[in-house]
Coordinates of C-alpha atoms in Angstrom, one line a residue:
F1 CA 19.0 1.9 19.9
L2 CA 16.3 -0.6 19.3
N3 CA 16.0 -2.7 16.2
F4 CA 13.5 -5.2 14.9
K5 CA 14.6 -8.5 13.4
I6 CA 13.0 -11.3 11.4
I7 CA 13.7 -14.7 13.0
L8 CA 11.6 -17.1 11.0
G9 CA 10.4 -17.2 7.4
K10 CA 8.0 -19.8 6.0
N11 CA 4.7 -20.2 4.3
G12 CA 1.7 -19.6 6.6
V13 CA 0.3 -16.8 8.6
P14 CA 2.8 -14.4 10.2
V15 CA 2.8 -14.6 14.1
A16 CA 4.5 -12.7 16.9
E17 CA 7.3 -15.3 17.1
N18 CA 8.5 -14.3 13.6
F19 CA 9.9 -11.0 15.1
R20 CA 12.4 -10.1 17.7
L21 CA 13.3 -6.8 19.3
E22 CA 16.9 -6.2 20.2
Q23 CA 19.0 -3.4 21.8
S24 CA 22.2 -2.4 20.0
T25 CA 24.8 0.4 20.0
V26 CA 25.2 2.7 17.0
T27 CA 28.7 4.1 16.3
D28 CA 29.4 7.7 17.2
A29 CA 31.4 8.3 14.0
I30 CA 29.7 8.8 10.6
Q31 CA 31.6 8.8 7.3
T32 CA 31.6 11.3 4.5
G33 CA 28.3 11.1 2.6
Q34 CA 26.4 9.6 5.6
V35 CA 23.8 10.9 8.0
R36 CA 22.6 9.9 11.4
V37 CA 18.8 9.9 11.6
R38 CA 16.2 9.4 14.2
T39 CA 13.3 7.3 13.0
L40 CA 9.9 9.0 13.2
Y41 CA 7.5 6.8 11.2
L42 CA 7.6 3.3 9.7
S43 CA 5.2 1.7 7.3
V44 CA 4.0 -1.9 7.3
D45 CA 2.5 -3.1 4.0
P46 CA 1.1 -6.3 2.5
Y47 CA 4.0 -6.8 0.1
M48 CA 6.2 -7.4 3.1
R49 CA 4.6 -10.8 3.6
C50 CA 6.3 -11.8 0.4
R51 CA 9.7 -10.8 1.8
M52 CA 9.3 -13.3 4.6
N53 CA 9.9 -16.1 2.1
E54 CA 13.2 -17.0 0.6
D55 CA 11.5 -16.9 -2.8
T56 CA 9.5 -13.6 -2.7
G57 CA 7.7 -14.5 -6.0
S58 CA 9.0 -11.2 -7.4
D59 CA 12.1 -10.1 -9.1
Y60 CA 12.0 -6.6 -7.5
L61 CA 11.6 -7.7 -3.9
V62 CA 14.5 -9.2 -1.9
P63 CA 13.7 -11.5 1.0
W64 CA 14.3 -10.3 4.5
Q65 CA 17.2 -12.3 6.0
L66 CA 16.8 -14.3 9.2
S67 CA 18.2 -12.5 12.2
E68 CA 18.9 -9.3 10.2
V69 CA 17.2 -6.0 10.8
A70 CA 14.0 -5.7 8.7
D71 CA 13.3 -2.7 6.5
G72 CA 10.6 -0.9 4.6
G73 CA 9.2 2.6 4.0
G74 CA 10.3 5.0 6.7
I75 CA 10.6 8.7 7.6
G76 CA 13.1 10.3 10.0
I77 CA 14.9 13.5 10.9
V78 CA 18.6 14.2 10.3
E79 CA 20.5 14.6 13.6
E80 CA 24.0 14.8 12.1
S81 CA 25.1 15.1 8.5
K82 CA 28.2 14.6 6.4
H83 CA 26.3 14.7 3.2
N84 CA 26.4 17.9 1.1
N85 CA 22.6 18.1 0.4
L86 CA 21.3 17.2 3.8
A87 CA 21.5 19.2 7.0
K88 CA 20.5 18.7 10.6
G89 CA 16.8 19.0 11.0
D90 CA 15.9 17.9 7.5
F91 CA 13.1 15.4 7.2
V92 CA 14.0 12.4 4.9
T93 CA 12.5 9.2 3.6
S94 CA 13.5 5.9 2.1
F95 CA 11.8 2.8 0.8
N96 CA 14.5 0.7 2.6
W97 CA 14.5 2.3 6.0
P98 CA 15.8 -0.1 8.8
W99 CA 13.3 -1.0 11.5
Q100 CA 15.4 0.7 14.3
T101 CA 15.1 3.9 16.4
V102 CA 18.4 5.4 15.2
A103 CA 20.3 4.7 12.1
I104 CA 23.4 5.8 10.1
L105 CA 22.4 5.9 6.4
D106 CA 23.9 6.7 3.0
G107 CA 22.6 10.2 2.4
S108 CA 22.4 9.7 -1.4
L109 CA 19.8 7.0 -0.9
L110 CA 17.5 9.4 1.0
Q111 CA 14.8 11.8 -0.3
K112 CA 14.3 15.1 1.4
L113 CA 10.7 15.9 2.3
V114 CA 8.8 19.2 2.2
P115 CA 6.2 19.0 5.0
Q116 CA 4.2 21.9 3.6
L117 CA 3.1 19.8 0.7
V118 CA 1.0 17.6 3.0
N119 CA -0.1 20.3 5.4
G120 CA 2.6 19.2 7.9
R121 CA 1.4 15.6 8.1
L122 CA 4.7 13.9 7.5
S123 CA 3.4 10.3 7.7
Y124 CA 1.3 11.0 4.5
F125 CA 4.6 10.6 2.6
L126 CA 4.4 6.9 3.5
G127 CA 0.8 6.7 2.2
A128 CA -1.4 9.1 0.3
A129 CA 1.6 11.2 -0.9
G130 CA 4.0 8.2 -1.2
I131 CA 4.2 4.8 -2.9
T132 CA 0.7 4.0 -1.8
G133 CA -0.9 7.0 -3.4
L134 CA 1.3 6.6 -6.5
T135 CA 0.1 3.0 -6.8
A136 CA -3.6 4.1 -6.6
L137 CA -3.2 7.0 -9.0
L138 CA -1.0 5.4 -11.6
G139 CA -3.0 2.1 -11.4
V140 CA -6.2 4.0 -12.2
R141 CA -4.5 6.1 -15.0
E142 CA -2.4 3.4 -16.6
K143 CA -4.6 0.3 -16.3
G144 CA -8.1 1.5 -15.5
H145 CA -8.8 3.4 -18.8
V146 CA -11.1 5.8 -17.0
A147 CA -12.6 8.5 -19.2
V148 CA -14.6 11.5 -18.1
G149 CA -18.2 11.2 -19.4
A150 CA -18.0 7.5 -20.1
N151 CA -20.5 6.7 -17.3
Q152 CA -18.1 4.0 -15.8
T153 CA -18.7 2.0 -12.7
M154 CA -15.7 1.2 -10.5
V155 CA -15.5 -1.5 -7.8
V156 CA -12.7 -1.5 -5.3
S157 CA -11.9 -4.5 -3.1
G158 CA -9.9 -4.0 0.1
A159 CA -11.5 -0.6 -0.2
A160 CA -10.9 0.6 3.3
G161 CA -7.2 -0.2 3.2
A162 CA -4.3 2.2 2.4
C163 CA -4.5 1.8 -1.3
G164 CA -8.1 1.0 -1.8
S165 CA -9.4 4.0 0.1
L166 CA -7.4 6.3 -2.2
A167 CA -8.1 4.4 -5.4
G168 CA -11.9 4.8 -5.1
Q169 CA -11.6 8.5 -4.5
I170 CA -9.1 8.9 -7.4
G171 CA -11.5 6.9 -9.7
R172 CA -14.1 9.5 -9.0
L173 CA -11.7 12.4 -9.5
E174 CA -10.6 10.9 -12.8
G175 CA -14.1 10.5 -14.1
C176 CA -15.9 7.4 -12.8
S177 CA -19.7 8.1 -12.3
R178 CA -20.1 5.4 -9.7
V179 CA -17.7 3.9 -7.1
V180 CA -18.6 0.9 -4.9
G181 CA -16.2 -0.4 -2.3
I182 CA -15.9 -3.9 -0.7
A183 CA -14.6 -4.1 2.9
G184 CA -14.8 -6.3 5.9
T185 CA -16.7 -4.4 8.6
D186 CA -19.7 -2.1 8.9
E187 CA -17.4 0.6 10.3
K188 CA -15.2 0.5 7.2
C189 CA -18.2 0.6 4.9
T190 CA -19.5 3.7 6.8
V191 CA -16.2 5.4 6.5
L192 CA -16.1 4.7 2.8
V193 CA -19.5 6.2 2.1
Q194 CA -19.6 9.1 4.6
E195 CA -15.9 10.2 4.6
M196 CA -14.4 9.0 1.3
G197 CA -17.3 9.7 -1.0
F198 CA -18.0 6.2 -2.3
D199 CA -21.5 5.7 -3.6
A200 CA -21.9 2.5 -1.7
A201 CA -20.0 -0.2 0.2
I202 CA -20.5 -3.9 0.7
N203 CA -19.5 -5.7 3.9
Y204 CA -18.4 -9.0 2.3
K205 CA -18.8 -10.8 5.6
K206 CA -22.5 -10.1 5.6
G207 CA -25.0 -11.3 3.0
N208 CA -24.5 -12.3 -0.6
V209 CA -21.8 -10.3 -2.3
A210 CA -23.0 -11.2 -5.8
E211 CA -26.5 -10.1 -5.1
Q212 CA -25.4 -6.9 -3.5
L213 CA -23.1 -6.1 -6.4
R214 CA -25.9 -6.7 -8.9
E215 CA -28.1 -4.3 -7.0
L216 CA -25.4 -1.6 -6.5
C217 CA -23.9 -1.9 -10.0
P218 CA -27.0 -2.4 -12.2
E219 CA -25.1 -1.6 -15.4
G220 CA -22.3 -3.9 -14.6
V221 CA -18.6 -3.2 -13.6
D222 CA -16.3 -1.3 -16.0
V223 CA -13.2 -0.9 -13.8
Y224 CA -12.2 -3.2 -10.9
F225 CA -9.3 -2.1 -8.6
D226 CA -8.3 -5.5 -7.2
N227 CA -6.5 -5.6 -3.9
V228 CA -7.5 -9.0 -2.6
G229 CA -7.9 -11.7 -5.2
G230 CA -9.7 -15.0 -4.3
D231 CA -13.4 -15.5 -4.1
I232 CA -14.3 -11.8 -3.9
S233 CA -12.4 -11.1 -7.1
D234 CA -14.0 -14.0 -8.8
T235 CA -17.4 -12.6 -7.9
V236 CA -16.6 -9.2 -9.2
I237 CA -15.1 -10.4 -12.5
S238 CA -18.3 -12.5 -13.2
Q239 CA -20.2 -9.2 -13.2
M240 CA -17.8 -7.2 -15.4
N241 CA -18.8 -5.7 -18.7
Q242 CA -17.4 -6.4 -22.2
N243 CA -14.0 -4.7 -22.7
S244 CA -13.7 -3.7 -19.0
H245 CA -10.5 -3.5 -17.0
I246 CA -9.0 -5.1 -13.9
I247 CA -6.3 -3.0 -12.1
L248 CA -4.3 -5.8 -10.6
C249 CA -2.9 -4.1 -7.5
G250 CA -2.6 -6.8 -4.9
Q251 CA -3.8 -10.3 -3.9
I252 CA -3.7 -10.1 -0.2
S253 CA -5.9 -13.2 0.3
Q254 CA -3.3 -15.3 -1.5
Y255 CA -0.1 -14.0 0.1
N256 CA 0.1 -16.7 2.8
K257 CA -0.2 -19.4 0.2
D258 CA 2.6 -20.9 -2.0
V259 CA 1.1 -19.8 -5.4
P260 CA 2.6 -17.8 -8.3
Y261 CA 1.9 -14.1 -8.7
P262 CA -0.5 -13.1 -10.0
P263 CA -2.4 -16.2 -9.0
P264 CA -4.2 -17.9 -11.9
L265 CA -8.0 -17.4 -12.1
P266 CA -10.3 -20.5 -11.7
P267 CA -11.1 -21.9 -15.2
D268 CA -14.7 -20.7 -15.3
I269 CA -13.7 -17.1 -14.3
E270 CA -10.8 -17.1 -16.8
K271 CA -13.3 -18.2 -19.5
I272 CA -15.5 -15.2 -18.6
R273 CA -12.4 -12.9 -18.7
K274 CA -11.4 -14.0 -22.1
E275 CA -14.9 -14.0 -23.6
R276 CA -15.6 -10.5 -22.4
N277 CA -12.1 -9.3 -23.3
I278 CA -11.4 -8.1 -19.8
T279 CA -7.8 -6.9 -19.3
R280 CA -5.9 -8.2 -16.3
E281 CA -2.3 -7.2 -16.6
R282 CA 0.2 -7.2 -13.8
F283 CA 0.6 -3.6 -12.5
L284 CA 3.9 -2.5 -10.9
V285 CA 4.2 1.1 -9.9
L286 CA 8.0 1.0 -10.2
N287 CA 7.6 0.7 -14.0
Y288 CA 6.2 4.3 -14.0
M289 CA 8.8 6.2 -12.0
D290 CA 9.2 8.7 -14.9
K291 CA 5.7 9.9 -13.8
Q292 CA 6.5 9.9 -10.1
E293 CA 7.2 13.6 -9.5
A294 CA 4.1 14.9 -11.4
S295 CA 1.9 12.3 -9.8
I296 CA 3.1 13.1 -6.2
L297 CA 2.4 16.8 -6.8
Q298 CA -1.1 15.9 -8.1
L299 CA -1.7 13.8 -4.9
C300 CA -0.4 16.6 -2.7
Q301 CA -2.6 19.2 -4.4
W302 CA -5.7 17.0 -3.9
I303 CA -4.8 16.6 -0.2
Q304 CA -4.4 20.3 0.2
E305 CA -7.7 21.0 -1.5
G306 CA -9.5 18.5 0.6
K307 CA -10.4 16.4 -2.5
L308 CA -8.5 13.4 -1.3
K309 CA -9.4 12.3 2.2
V310 CA -6.8 10.4 4.1
R311 CA -7.2 7.9 7.0
E312 CA -4.4 6.4 9.1
T313 CA -4.3 3.7 11.7
V314 CA -1.4 4.6 14.0
V315 CA 0.4 2.2 16.4
E316 CA 3.0 3.7 18.8
G317 CA 6.4 2.2 19.5
L318 CA 8.8 0.1 17.5
A319 CA 8.1 -2.8 19.9
N320 CA 4.6 -3.0 18.4
I321 CA 5.6 -3.1 14.7
G322 CA 5.2 -6.9 14.5
A323 CA 1.7 -6.7 16.0
A324 CA 0.9 -3.8 13.6
F325 CA 2.0 -5.9 10.7
Q326 CA -0.1 -8.9 11.8
S327 CA -3.1 -6.6 12.3
M328 CA -2.8 -5.0 8.9
M329 CA -2.6 -8.5 7.2
N330 CA -5.8 -9.4 9.0
G331 CA -7.6 -6.2 8.0
G332 CA -7.3 -4.5 11.4
N333 CA -6.5 -1.1 9.9
I334 CA -8.6 1.6 8.2
G335 CA -6.5 3.5 5.7
K336 CA -2.7 3.4 6.0
Q337 CA -1.1 1.4 8.8
I338 CA 1.6 3.6 10.4
V339 CA 4.0 2.9 13.3
L340 CA 5.0 6.1 15.2
V341 CA 8.5 5.4 16.5
S342 CA 9.2 8.8 18.0
N343 CA 7.7 12.3 18.0

């Protein structure tokens, strides 16, 4: 089988030389409680950048070890089972799936999937019907304080990414009257408005973001789903209303820098935040796992009803997972970045 290893971890921008593809042999014998799986899909996500450092900056993320097989969200099919609850042909997933084509895994650490819940689109369980969708839904519900009829305006940065593209739609479904996205290309902005139902989208690489925000959010910003941090977030926060809320989902613009998480705001922006009583609390989806099952079912229902539109950017072949990770970190994806390992 093929596996993908990390060979260098340091601050800075990830490059191709950080990864190595190797060929290995997997044992024929599996032990009681284990399953042999063939990998179908792997996920690459921004949080993985933190795992490339010895200090991940987080107590729930362990660093990838040099010259060890990398891991992350994955989906596969059971080819042989010695686990009571899993049979050959079952589709299974794990948040710690090794980046290899074939693996022997502890069956108790795997979750069985029901393809019908996502209209047969198994990869959705890594995105819209997985941790990504949970992060968007629970972020809006737990930290956004969205209320039907409250005439709230939501702004989403990194809006064409895996989480942002869902968060804006969920904000609308939960009751926001206006949703504006910020993304990095005209194509992304078009997708947000024409496919995802955003009211408007700003290409932050063109024109003055502050001016465009004032024009598109004339009554200010009530909810900000923050995926990026940095200058864009400072601009949005400066236009937020009294008693408004920041959903602190990610800070991708800061992940290649040696700064604490969440990064502190510049003094003038922090002054605005305090004066306007804007909440900015760290949000971690793992703290709400008691709500996981009901939330996943809600996401699946919206997908089945066509209320939640899902976009994926798919790269084929385990050999290309490093390039897919680099591309995702540079905004090369629309929606969820997925690696198709085998059909």
